[in-house]
Structures are given as structure tokens and as C-alpha cells.
């Protein structure tokens, strides 16, 4: 290759790098905001949570890891800060300082509970793990000094005769205690999707749902395999003048990838909270990495598959060497 051609390829590579960096910055990195705006808190934590036991200078510490299947015991844990001291101050989210989600690794035995915070910074709640196996607990909370909610996760081993359960087949209907909940809407990886859950009883729509935790329903999604956690709040709230108490509860959420998910809807009627469970198989493809558009991602893949030679990839120029990127 001539020197001029090599220089031209090098310049093209730089252009591609800087162009991609600009696109990524525009998509996933907001422009610098004034210092006063830094205190504004987003409504939700971005992306799935619960995959890490430690994040943003906080660690979820389970204080007793000896549990027996079918036995009621007190689960005690702390959210510890960087210096090892327990976090003591929290912001209220949906009427509670902390929401605790419990599920076995096969996504069975789901519980959504609310422990009590002691003066020593320890959260405690009596729990029964119905079956033996590996469980994950998710602490969903908003530190008083934070700018968004945080979800930390930790595993718990429950002793006993372990009998794994297969993930139930995908279905858009679920029944619980004589209630039928129908799910409509399609989840698309990387995009905001609307889900509508309609509650009926004995064939009649339920139009007098009761507020539970400042909403007519709460939806949790767990991804099969790694238990990535999404806590989704409904569109509208009781008393806002436009949100009806059923039969339909609308949610907007974004799933990070394709694959099977388990959805759990908590709703309250006649003083009792019930949970309707669904399996949803989300279709692909996954969204491109780094905030790239599908077209930009396909171009990058062609360059990488050509050994970093953009001329061979049919996109003009040539870098003369391999590049670092993500294949599809």
C-alpha cells in the first residue's frame, strides 16, 4: 500500500472513531448540565438492577445466611457504605423506604415484602422460604444522598430437599384466587414498550382496584438465567384525576435483551394483595451496543469482519489492521 493510501485510511479511521464517539455521547452521555441541575433525580434507575452486590459505594450485606426450607426465620441485612457503616437514611419510594424482592433462581417462590429498619441500620423481616435451593434477594431503595434509586442483589442458600422447577410456558393470561389477569403488549429489547394488564373476576372486569403502595399495581420483571431485575411502576396514580381503578393497569418499561422473562403483578382488591405471574418470551434482536444505530452497528461489524479493512468491507478506505469492536 502506498504511503498516501495509508494516510488516507488512517484519517478515515480517525473520522469513524470520532463520529462513533460523538454518536455514543449523544445517545448515552447527556451534555454537561449546570451544577444546580445535578441534584435533580431521575424517576427510575436506568437499566436492569440487582446483578451486583456492591454498587455506587454501597454493599448489600446479609447478616445470617443459615436458612431452612419451610421454616419461618428472620432475614436480617444491612446496606453498608464504603466505610462499612450501615446506611441509615433513605428516601420513601411508593410509601416504603425499601422494597425487598425474593425469588428462587428458577424464578419460582416470588415474594415482594417490606422489612423494618432498626436504629442500628439493620433491616429485619420474618420470612419463609417455601422450598430449598438458591434464592436471590433484591433490595430496591433510594439513599437519602442519592440521585436515583438503586437495586442491590445477594444470593441466599436455603437447605432442604431441592427440587428444581421448569419455567412455566409463555402465556398472556394468569389466574390467582379466582382472578384472571390478561396481558397485552409486546416487549422489544432496548425500546420503551407498553404493557396493559387487565384484571377480571368471574368473567367481569374489576373496576374498583384499591391503591397499594401508592399505585393500582406494581410490576416486577426478572430475566431468566441471570435474574436481571426491573421494577416497573404504572402509568398514572390514584387520585390524579385521570387514572381509573381498573380493570386495566398500564406500564411502560424497557427490557435490555431478548429471552424469557418472568413478570409478577401485585394488585389489591377487597383488602387483599395478590400476585399474578406470567412468562414472556421476548424476541430479538438485542439493541446495538454503545448507543449506535442499527446501520452504524452493521457498518462496524463489516469493518471488523474484514480484519479492520474498511475497503474490503465495502465502506471506503482501509485501516490496514484489525480494530477493536463488537460483533453481532
XYZ file of N, CA and C in Angstrom, residues 105-310:
618
model
N -33.785 -19.083 42.145
C -33.081 -18.895 40.880
C -33.842 -19.440 39.680
N -34.779 -20.358 39.899
C -35.603 -20.828 38.781
C -36.850 -19.951 38.614
N -36.858 -18.795 39.288
C -37.908 -17.765 39.210
C -39.222 -18.200 39.852
N -39.169 -19.195 40.715
C -40.344 -19.592 41.490
C -40.291 -18.937 42.868
N -41.358 -19.106 43.641
C -41.425 -18.642 45.041
C -41.157 -17.144 45.185
N -41.814 -16.364 44.358
C -41.657 -14.906 44.377
C -42.325 -14.297 45.607
N -41.642 -13.328 46.225
C -42.216 -12.552 47.321
C -41.798 -11.087 47.166
N -42.729 -10.192 47.435
C -42.456 -8.745 47.468
C -42.872 -8.280 48.857
N -41.876 -7.957 49.686
C -42.144 -7.653 51.092
C -41.421 -6.366 51.486
N -41.696 -5.928 52.730
C -41.153 -4.660 53.188
C -40.643 -4.802 54.624
N -39.333 -4.970 54.771
C -38.753 -5.141 56.116
C -38.767 -3.837 56.898
N -38.496 -3.949 58.171
C -38.418 -2.792 59.069
C -36.965 -2.416 59.309
N -36.702 -1.116 59.379
C -35.359 -0.606 59.595
C -35.145 -0.317 61.072
N -34.116 -0.929 61.658
C -33.787 -0.676 63.053
C -32.885 0.538 63.204
N -32.772 1.012 64.430
C -31.936 2.181 64.704
C -30.468 1.914 64.387
N -30.078 0.628 64.361
C -28.688 0.273 64.065
C -28.425 0.131 62.572
N -29.422 0.448 61.739
C -29.246 0.341 60.298
C -29.481 -1.043 59.741
N -30.023 -1.955 60.565
C -30.307 -3.316 60.123
C -31.772 -3.455 59.726
N -31.980 -4.019 58.545
C -33.336 -4.338 58.087
C -33.678 -5.760 58.527
N -34.904 -5.958 59.046
C -35.315 -7.283 59.501
C -36.742 -7.570 59.045
N -36.969 -8.844 58.685
C -38.326 -9.262 58.333
C -38.426 -10.782 58.489
N -39.520 -11.279 59.095
C -39.742 -12.730 59.148
C -40.106 -13.244 57.755
N -39.444 -14.306 57.329
C -39.679 -14.875 56.005
C -39.719 -16.392 56.089
N -40.479 -16.974 55.173
C -40.464 -18.417 54.990
C -40.054 -18.707 53.558
N -38.950 -19.415 53.393
C -38.549 -19.881 52.076
C -39.215 -21.232 51.870
N -40.199 -21.276 50.997
C -41.045 -22.460 50.894
C -40.276 -23.704 50.483
N -39.309 -23.547 49.589
C -38.581 -24.700 49.058
C -37.085 -24.467 49.164
N -36.340 -25.573 49.177
C -34.887 -25.477 49.222
C -34.346 -24.973 47.885
N -33.107 -24.464 47.922
C -32.473 -24.015 46.695
C -31.765 -22.691 46.867
N -31.249 -22.180 45.757
C -30.571 -20.893 45.742
C -31.593 -19.794 45.446
N -31.617 -18.798 46.313
C -32.519 -17.657 46.152
C -31.683 -16.399 45.925
N -32.346 -15.411 45.359
C -31.729 -14.082 45.263
C -32.669 -13.078 45.900
N -32.092 -12.209 46.713
C -32.870 -11.114 47.285
C -32.433 -9.819 46.616
N -33.411 -8.955 46.361
C -33.168 -7.663 45.729
C -33.622 -6.567 46.681
N -32.691 -5.714 47.082
C -33.022 -4.560 47.919
C -33.157 -3.348 47.000
N -34.374 -2.859 46.868
C -34.708 -1.736 45.984
C -34.947 -0.521 46.875
N -34.065 0.480 46.793
C -34.128 1.597 47.735
C -33.546 2.855 47.102
N -33.707 3.977 47.808
C -33.232 5.282 47.346
C -32.448 5.911 48.490
N -31.104 5.903 48.447
C -30.347 6.511 49.544
C -30.652 8.005 49.633
N -30.702 8.520 50.852
C -31.082 9.923 51.050
C -30.140 10.873 50.328
N -28.880 10.479 50.183
C -27.914 11.338 49.500
C -27.848 11.074 48.002
N -28.643 10.104 47.505
C -28.515 9.664 46.117
C -29.242 10.535 45.118
N -29.016 10.256 43.852
C -29.697 10.966 42.774
C -30.642 10.050 41.999
N -30.677 8.770 42.334
C -31.627 7.847 41.712
C -31.755 6.598 42.585
N -32.818 5.828 42.383
C -32.953 4.574 43.138
C -31.839 3.603 42.777
N -31.573 2.676 43.681
C -30.543 1.661 43.491
C -31.113 0.303 43.861
N -30.697 -0.725 43.141
C -31.083 -2.091 43.479
C -29.832 -2.942 43.602
N -29.631 -3.506 44.784
C -28.524 -4.419 45.024
C -29.071 -5.832 45.223
N -28.306 -6.826 44.824
C -28.756 -8.207 44.942
C -27.753 -9.084 45.641
N -28.244 -10.093 46.355
C -27.372 -11.057 47.039
C -28.043 -12.427 47.006
N -27.227 -13.472 46.981
C -27.743 -14.842 46.963
C -27.834 -15.415 48.365
N -28.837 -16.264 48.550
C -29.061 -16.958 49.815
C -29.294 -18.436 49.518
N -28.603 -19.303 50.261
C -28.798 -20.745 50.116
C -29.771 -21.231 51.181
N -30.792 -21.959 50.744
C -31.807 -22.496 51.654
C -31.685 -24.018 51.658
N -31.399 -24.568 52.828
C -31.159 -26.003 52.957
C -32.465 -26.786 52.869
N -32.344 -28.028 52.390
C -33.505 -28.906 52.288
C -33.428 -29.747 51.031
N -34.507 -30.443 50.739
C -34.582 -31.311 49.569
C -34.881 -30.444 48.346
N -33.878 -30.228 47.517
C -34.019 -29.321 46.374
C -34.680 -30.023 45.194
N -35.776 -29.459 44.726
C -36.491 -29.963 43.567
C -36.670 -28.809 42.582
N -35.850 -28.755 41.537
C -35.963 -27.641 40.595
C -37.282 -27.660 39.835
N -37.724 -26.475 39.413
C -38.969 -26.335 38.670
C -38.676 -25.732 37.307
N -39.337 -26.254 36.290
C -39.184 -25.708 34.948
C -39.920 -24.372 34.854
N -39.398 -23.479 34.045
C -40.067 -22.197 33.833
C -41.402 -22.444 33.140
N -42.510 -21.934 33.670
C -43.801 -22.129 33.018
C -43.789 -21.614 31.579
N -44.608 -22.205 30.746
C -44.671 -21.818 29.338
C -45.192 -20.386 29.200
N -44.771 -19.671 28.164
C -45.280 -18.311 27.945
C -46.802 -18.303 27.809
N -47.428 -17.297 28.393
C -48.881 -17.160 28.342
C -49.244 -15.708 28.596
N -50.345 -15.274 27.970
C -50.804 -13.898 28.205
C -51.939 -13.835 29.214
N -52.205 -14.942 29.899
C -53.205 -14.935 30.961
C -52.640 -15.619 32.203
N -53.078 -15.136 33.357
C -52.684 -15.735 34.631
C -53.890 -15.708 35.559
N -54.014 -16.720 36.389
C -55.112 -16.783 37.342
C -54.552 -16.865 38.750
N -55.224 -16.190 39.680
C -54.836 -16.223 41.077
C -56.060 -15.946 41.939
N -56.414 -16.869 42.802
C -57.535 -16.722 43.748
C -58.835 -16.313 43.060
N -59.113 -16.893 41.911
C -60.365 -16.589 41.214
C -60.301 -15.363 40.316
N -59.186 -14.679 40.286
C -58.998 -13.528 39.407
C -58.235 -13.966 38.157
N -58.585 -13.369 37.047
C -57.865 -13.591 35.791
C -57.245 -12.274 35.349
N -55.969 -12.315 35.053
C -55.263 -11.125 34.561
C -54.778 -11.423 33.151
N -55.121 -10.535 32.229
C -54.757 -10.698 30.828
C -53.703 -9.669 30.451
N -52.655 -10.134 29.827
C -51.534 -9.278 29.438
C -51.590 -9.004 27.938
N -51.460 -7.735 27.576
C -51.356 -7.369 26.167
C -50.209 -6.385 25.994
N -49.638 -6.372 24.802
C -48.474 -5.544 24.524
C -47.279 -6.414 24.197
N -46.286 -5.821 23.564
C -45.109 -6.561 23.135
C -43.855 -5.882 23.647
N -43.005 -6.656 24.296
C -41.737 -6.143 24.785
C -40.691 -6.233 23.676
N -39.993 -5.130 23.457
C -38.960 -5.059 22.421
C -37.643 -4.652 23.081
N -36.579 -5.443 22.916
C -35.319 -5.114 23.571
C -34.827 -3.711 23.220
N -34.468 -2.961 24.247
C -33.886 -1.645 24.048
C -34.852 -0.537 23.734
N -36.132 -0.836 23.686
C -37.129 0.183 23.364
C -38.195 0.255 24.461
N -38.742 1.438 24.666
C -39.824 1.595 25.631
C -41.064 0.893 25.091
N -41.599 -0.014 25.864
C -42.756 -0.803 25.452
C -43.894 -0.618 26.431
N -45.101 -0.623 25.921
C -46.285 -0.508 26.774
C -46.885 -1.886 27.017
N -47.158 -2.176 28.275
C -47.868 -3.384 28.658
C -49.162 -2.984 29.345
N -50.233 -3.649 29.005
C -51.523 -3.420 29.654
C -51.960 -4.714 30.315
N -52.276 -4.639 31.601
C -52.741 -5.812 32.346
C -54.162 -5.550 32.810
N -55.062 -6.422 32.392
C -56.500 -6.248 32.648
C -56.959 -7.283 33.667
N -57.588 -6.810 34.744
C -57.992 -7.678 35.846
C -59.498 -7.936 35.770
N -59.871 -9.205 35.856
C -61.295 -9.576 35.866
C -61.522 -10.657 36.922
N -62.798 -10.813 37.282
C -63.180 -11.820 38.271
C -64.514 -12.409 37.866
N -64.556 -13.722 37.747
C -65.773 -14.417 37.316
C -66.289 -13.847 36.000
N -65.361 -13.508 35.116
C -65.736 -13.012 33.804
C -66.095 -11.537 33.750
N -66.069 -10.845 34.877
C -66.429 -9.431 34.902
C -65.202 -8.575 35.219
N -65.068 -7.442 34.539
C -63.912 -6.574 34.808
C -63.951 -6.015 36.226
N -62.805 -5.945 36.859
C -62.688 -5.367 38.201
C -62.410 -3.870 38.040
N -63.356 -3.059 38.468
C -63.237 -1.607 38.286
C -63.063 -0.865 39.612
N -62.788 -1.606 40.667
C -62.590 -0.962 41.972
C -61.327 -1.486 42.651
N -60.246 -1.554 41.879
C -58.958 -1.891 42.476
C -58.608 -0.870 43.542
N -57.876 -1.305 44.535
C -57.531 -0.422 45.656
C -56.072 -0.001 45.569
N -55.759 1.212 45.983
C -54.355 1.644 45.980
C -53.506 0.741 46.865
N -52.383 0.326 46.332
C -51.412 -0.462 47.079
C -50.037 0.140 46.830
N -49.416 0.631 47.898
C -48.129 1.309 47.773
C -48.220 2.454 46.770
N -49.277 3.244 46.904
C -49.477 4.462 46.110
C -49.682 4.190 44.622
N -50.175 2.995 44.282
C -50.450 2.675 42.882
C -51.500 1.575 42.823
N -52.098 1.415 41.641
C -53.083 0.344 41.466
C -52.422 -0.989 41.101
N -51.127 -0.965 40.899
C -50.417 -2.198 40.604
C -48.926 -1.955 40.539
N -48.164 -2.997 40.839
C -46.707 -2.948 40.739
C -46.248 -4.152 39.932
N -45.314 -3.908 39.035
C -44.848 -4.965 38.145
C -43.344 -5.148 38.304
N -42.941 -6.392 38.554
C -41.530 -6.756 38.617
C -41.247 -7.727 37.480
N -40.116 -7.519 36.809
C -39.670 -8.441 35.765
C -38.309 -8.994 36.142
N -38.138 -10.317 35.993
C -36.856 -10.974 36.227
C -36.485 -11.751 34.972
N -35.254 -11.549 34.509
C -34.789 -12.243 33.307
C -34.315 -13.647 33.674
N -34.723 -14.624 32.915
C -34.308 -15.995 33.163
C -32.812 -16.137 32.895
N -32.122 -16.821 33.776
C -30.697 -17.056 33.597
C -29.854 -16.286 34.590
N -29.938 -14.942 34.554
C -29.132 -14.144 35.484
C -29.981 -13.347 36.463
N -31.300 -13.404 36.342
C -32.221 -12.730 37.255
C -32.052 -11.209 37.241
N -31.710 -10.650 36.085
C -31.694 -9.188 35.958
C -33.070 -8.659 36.328
N -33.084 -7.578 37.117
C -34.297 -7.116 37.805
C -34.788 -5.785 37.245
N -36.072 -5.716 36.975
C -36.721 -4.466 36.582
C -37.961 -4.278 37.447
N -38.029 -3.157 38.150
C -39.209 -2.805 38.946
C -39.923 -1.684 38.201
N -41.116 -1.992 37.700
C -41.824 -1.077 36.803
C -43.048 -0.512 37.512
N -43.161 0.795 37.516
C -44.317 1.436 38.115
C -45.332 1.804 37.037
N -46.610 1.821 37.378
C -47.647 2.021 36.362
C -47.736 3.465 35.889
N -48.388 3.620 34.753
C -48.666 4.943 34.220
C -49.825 5.548 35.014
N -49.613 6.696 35.630
C -50.661 7.330 36.433
C -50.658 6.818 37.858
N -51.433 7.488 38.699
C -51.504 7.098 40.100
C -52.886 7.431 40.655
N -53.299 6.756 41.722
C -54.605 7.036 42.321
C -54.723 8.497 42.727
N -55.882 9.067 42.410
C -56.151 10.440 42.820
C -55.630 11.514 41.887
N -55.055 11.110 40.736
C -54.534 12.127 39.821
C -55.599 12.685 38.880
N -56.833 12.187 39.020
C -57.932 12.704 38.217
C -58.093 12.063 36.859
N -57.196 11.159 36.482
C -57.298 10.528 35.156
C -57.095 9.005 35.192
N -56.463 8.507 36.263
C -56.177 7.076 36.335
C -57.340 6.340 36.987
N -57.907 5.403 36.267
C -59.057 4.648 36.763
C -58.600 3.447 37.599
N -59.412 3.046 38.581
C -59.061 1.899 39.437
C -59.382 0.562 38.777
N -58.918 0.371 37.583
C -59.173 -0.858 36.849
C -60.197 -0.637 35.754
N -60.421 -1.667 34.985
C -59.813 -3.005 35.091
C -58.390 -3.088 34.520
N -57.960 -2.011 33.810
C -56.672 -2.075 33.125
C -55.617 -1.243 33.851
N -54.426 -1.813 33.972
C -53.275 -1.117 34.548
C -52.201 -1.075 33.466
N -51.757 0.123 33.134
C -50.776 0.291 32.065
C -49.378 0.514 32.637
N -48.397 -0.089 31.981
C -46.998 0.053 32.380
C -46.154 0.364 31.152
N -45.088 1.119 31.366
C -44.103 1.367 30.316
C -42.745 0.915 30.843
N -42.062 0.081 30.061
C -40.767 -0.420 30.506
C -39.884 -0.731 29.317
N -38.596 -0.920 29.594
C -37.626 -1.292 28.570
C -36.860 -2.513 29.061
N -36.938 -3.602 28.312
C -36.144 -4.788 28.652
C -34.804 -4.689 27.944
N -33.724 -5.172 28.579
C -32.398 -4.983 27.999
C -32.041 -5.949 26.880
N -32.736 -7.091 26.796
C -32.327 -8.097 25.823
C -33.488 -9.041 25.521
N -33.293 -9.857 24.487
C -34.284 -10.884 24.201
C -34.125 -12.053 25.166
N -35.108 -12.955 25.143
C -35.056 -14.130 26.006
C -36.276 -14.215 26.908
N -36.356 -15.283 27.713
C -37.508 -15.457 28.612
C -37.415 -14.534 29.833
N -38.546 -13.987 30.220
C -38.676 -13.182 31.434
C -39.879 -13.706 32.223
N -39.826 -13.490 33.520
C -40.964 -13.789 34.383
C -41.479 -12.458 34.906
N -42.780 -12.201 34.728
C -43.420 -10.974 35.184
C -44.319 -11.278 36.380
N -44.282 -10.375 37.373
C -45.080 -10.545 38.584
C -45.854 -9.252 38.823
N -47.174 -9.333 38.782
C -48.027 -8.171 39.013
C -48.665 -8.267 40.397
N -48.386 -7.289 41.249
C -49.065 -7.168 42.541
C -50.241 -6.193 42.392
N -51.419 -6.616 42.832
C -52.582 -5.723 42.834
C -53.421 -6.019 44.072
N -54.201 -5.033 44.510
C -55.011 -5.188 45.715
C -56.483 -5.001 45.402
N -57.311 -5.925 45.937
C -58.756 -5.840 45.782
C -59.417 -6.427 47.020
N -60.359 -5.699 47.550
C -61.081 -6.108 48.761
C -60.116 -6.423 49.903
N -59.115 -5.560 50.023
C -58.198 -5.628 51.153
C -57.129 -6.685 51.090
N -57.016 -7.407 49.978
C -56.036 -8.483 49.859
C -55.131 -8.208 48.658
N -53.807 -8.342 48.877
C -52.842 -8.193 47.790
C -52.597 -9.562 47.162
N -52.690 -9.611 45.847
C -52.469 -10.852 45.118
C -51.399 -10.634 44.056
N -50.766 -11.730 43.630
C -49.706 -11.644 42.627
C -50.038 -12.546 41.454
N -50.147 -11.955 40.292
C -50.352 -12.706 39.047
C -49.008 -12.844 38.344
N -48.684 -14.057 37.879
C -47.366 -14.328 37.306
C -47.487 -14.757 35.845
N -46.549 -14.255 35.021
C -46.525 -14.551 33.600
C -45.110 -14.914 33.170
N -45.014 -15.768 32.161
C -43.763 -15.964 31.443
C -43.908 -15.311 30.078
N -42.944 -14.474 29.731
C -42.956 -13.780 28.444
C -41.650 -14.071 27.731
N -41.740 -14.500 26.478
C -40.550 -14.767 25.678
C -40.332 -13.576 24.753
N -39.346 -12.758 25.078
C -39.074 -11.546 24.314
C -38.220 -11.889 23.100
N -38.666 -11.455 21.921
C -37.931 -11.725 20.694
C -36.805 -10.727 20.457
N -35.845 -11.130 19.624
C -34.699 -10.279 19.310
C -34.972 -9.386 18.128
N -33.936 -8.684 17.669
C -32.557 -8.734 18.151
C -32.335 -7.801 19.334
N -31.170 -7.938 19.970
C -30.805 -7.003 21.022
C -30.452 -5.642 20.428
N -30.572 -4.575 21.206
C -30.167 -3.266 20.697
C -28.658 -3.222 20.475
N -28.183 -2.445 19.489
C -26.737 -2.332 19.257
C -26.032 -1.745 20.476
N -24.753 -2.064 20.670
C -24.031 -1.550 21.831
C -23.655 -0.082 21.679
N -23.321 0.542 22.778
C -22.751 1.884 22.821
C -23.671 2.955 22.247
N -24.979 2.688 22.142
C -25.893 3.689 21.632
C -25.860 3.856 20.133
N -25.182 2.966 19.408
C -25.129 3.055 17.956
C -26.484 2.721 17.348
N -26.750 3.286 16.171
C -27.939 2.900 15.430
C -27.681 1.550 14.782
N -28.746 0.822 14.362
C -28.508 -0.456 13.685
C -27.610 -0.317 12.460
N -27.766 0.769 11.691
C -26.946 0.956 10.496
C -25.482 1.161 10.858
N -25.222 1.947 11.896
C -23.843 2.177 12.335
C -23.217 0.895 12.867
N -24.015 0.105 13.570
C -23.509 -1.148 14.120
C -23.168 -2.127 13.002
N -24.031 -2.217 11.970
C -23.772 -3.104 10.845
C -22.499 -2.686 10.119
N -22.257 -1.373 9.987
C -21.038 -0.894 9.343
C -19.813 -1.297 10.158
N -19.888 -1.135 11.472
C -18.767 -1.513 12.332
C -18.493 -3.008 12.252
N -19.548 -3.806 12.188
C -19.372 -5.257 12.088
C -18.678 -5.635 10.784
N -19.048 -4.981 9.682
C -18.411 -5.270 8.399
C -16.920 -4.952 8.439
N -16.583 -3.814 9.052
C -15.178 -3.428 9.159
C -14.405 -4.447 9.984
N -14.990 -4.870 11.114
C -14.318 -5.838 11.984
C -14.167 -7.193 11.305
N -15.195 -7.639 10.580
C -15.131 -8.926 9.902
C -14.131 -8.911 8.758
N -13.848 -7.717 8.219
C -12.852 -7.581 7.160
C -11.448 -7.396 7.728
N -11.289 -7.658 9.005
C -9.990 -7.508 9.628
C -9.602 -6.072 9.848
N -10.617 -5.215 9.970
C -10.340 -3.804 10.184
C -10.089 -3.059 8.898
N -10.248 -3.734 7.727
C -10.021 -3.091 6.438
C -11.333 -2.605 5.877
N -11.575 -1.303 5.963
C -12.863 -0.758 5.537
C -13.057 -0.854 4.034
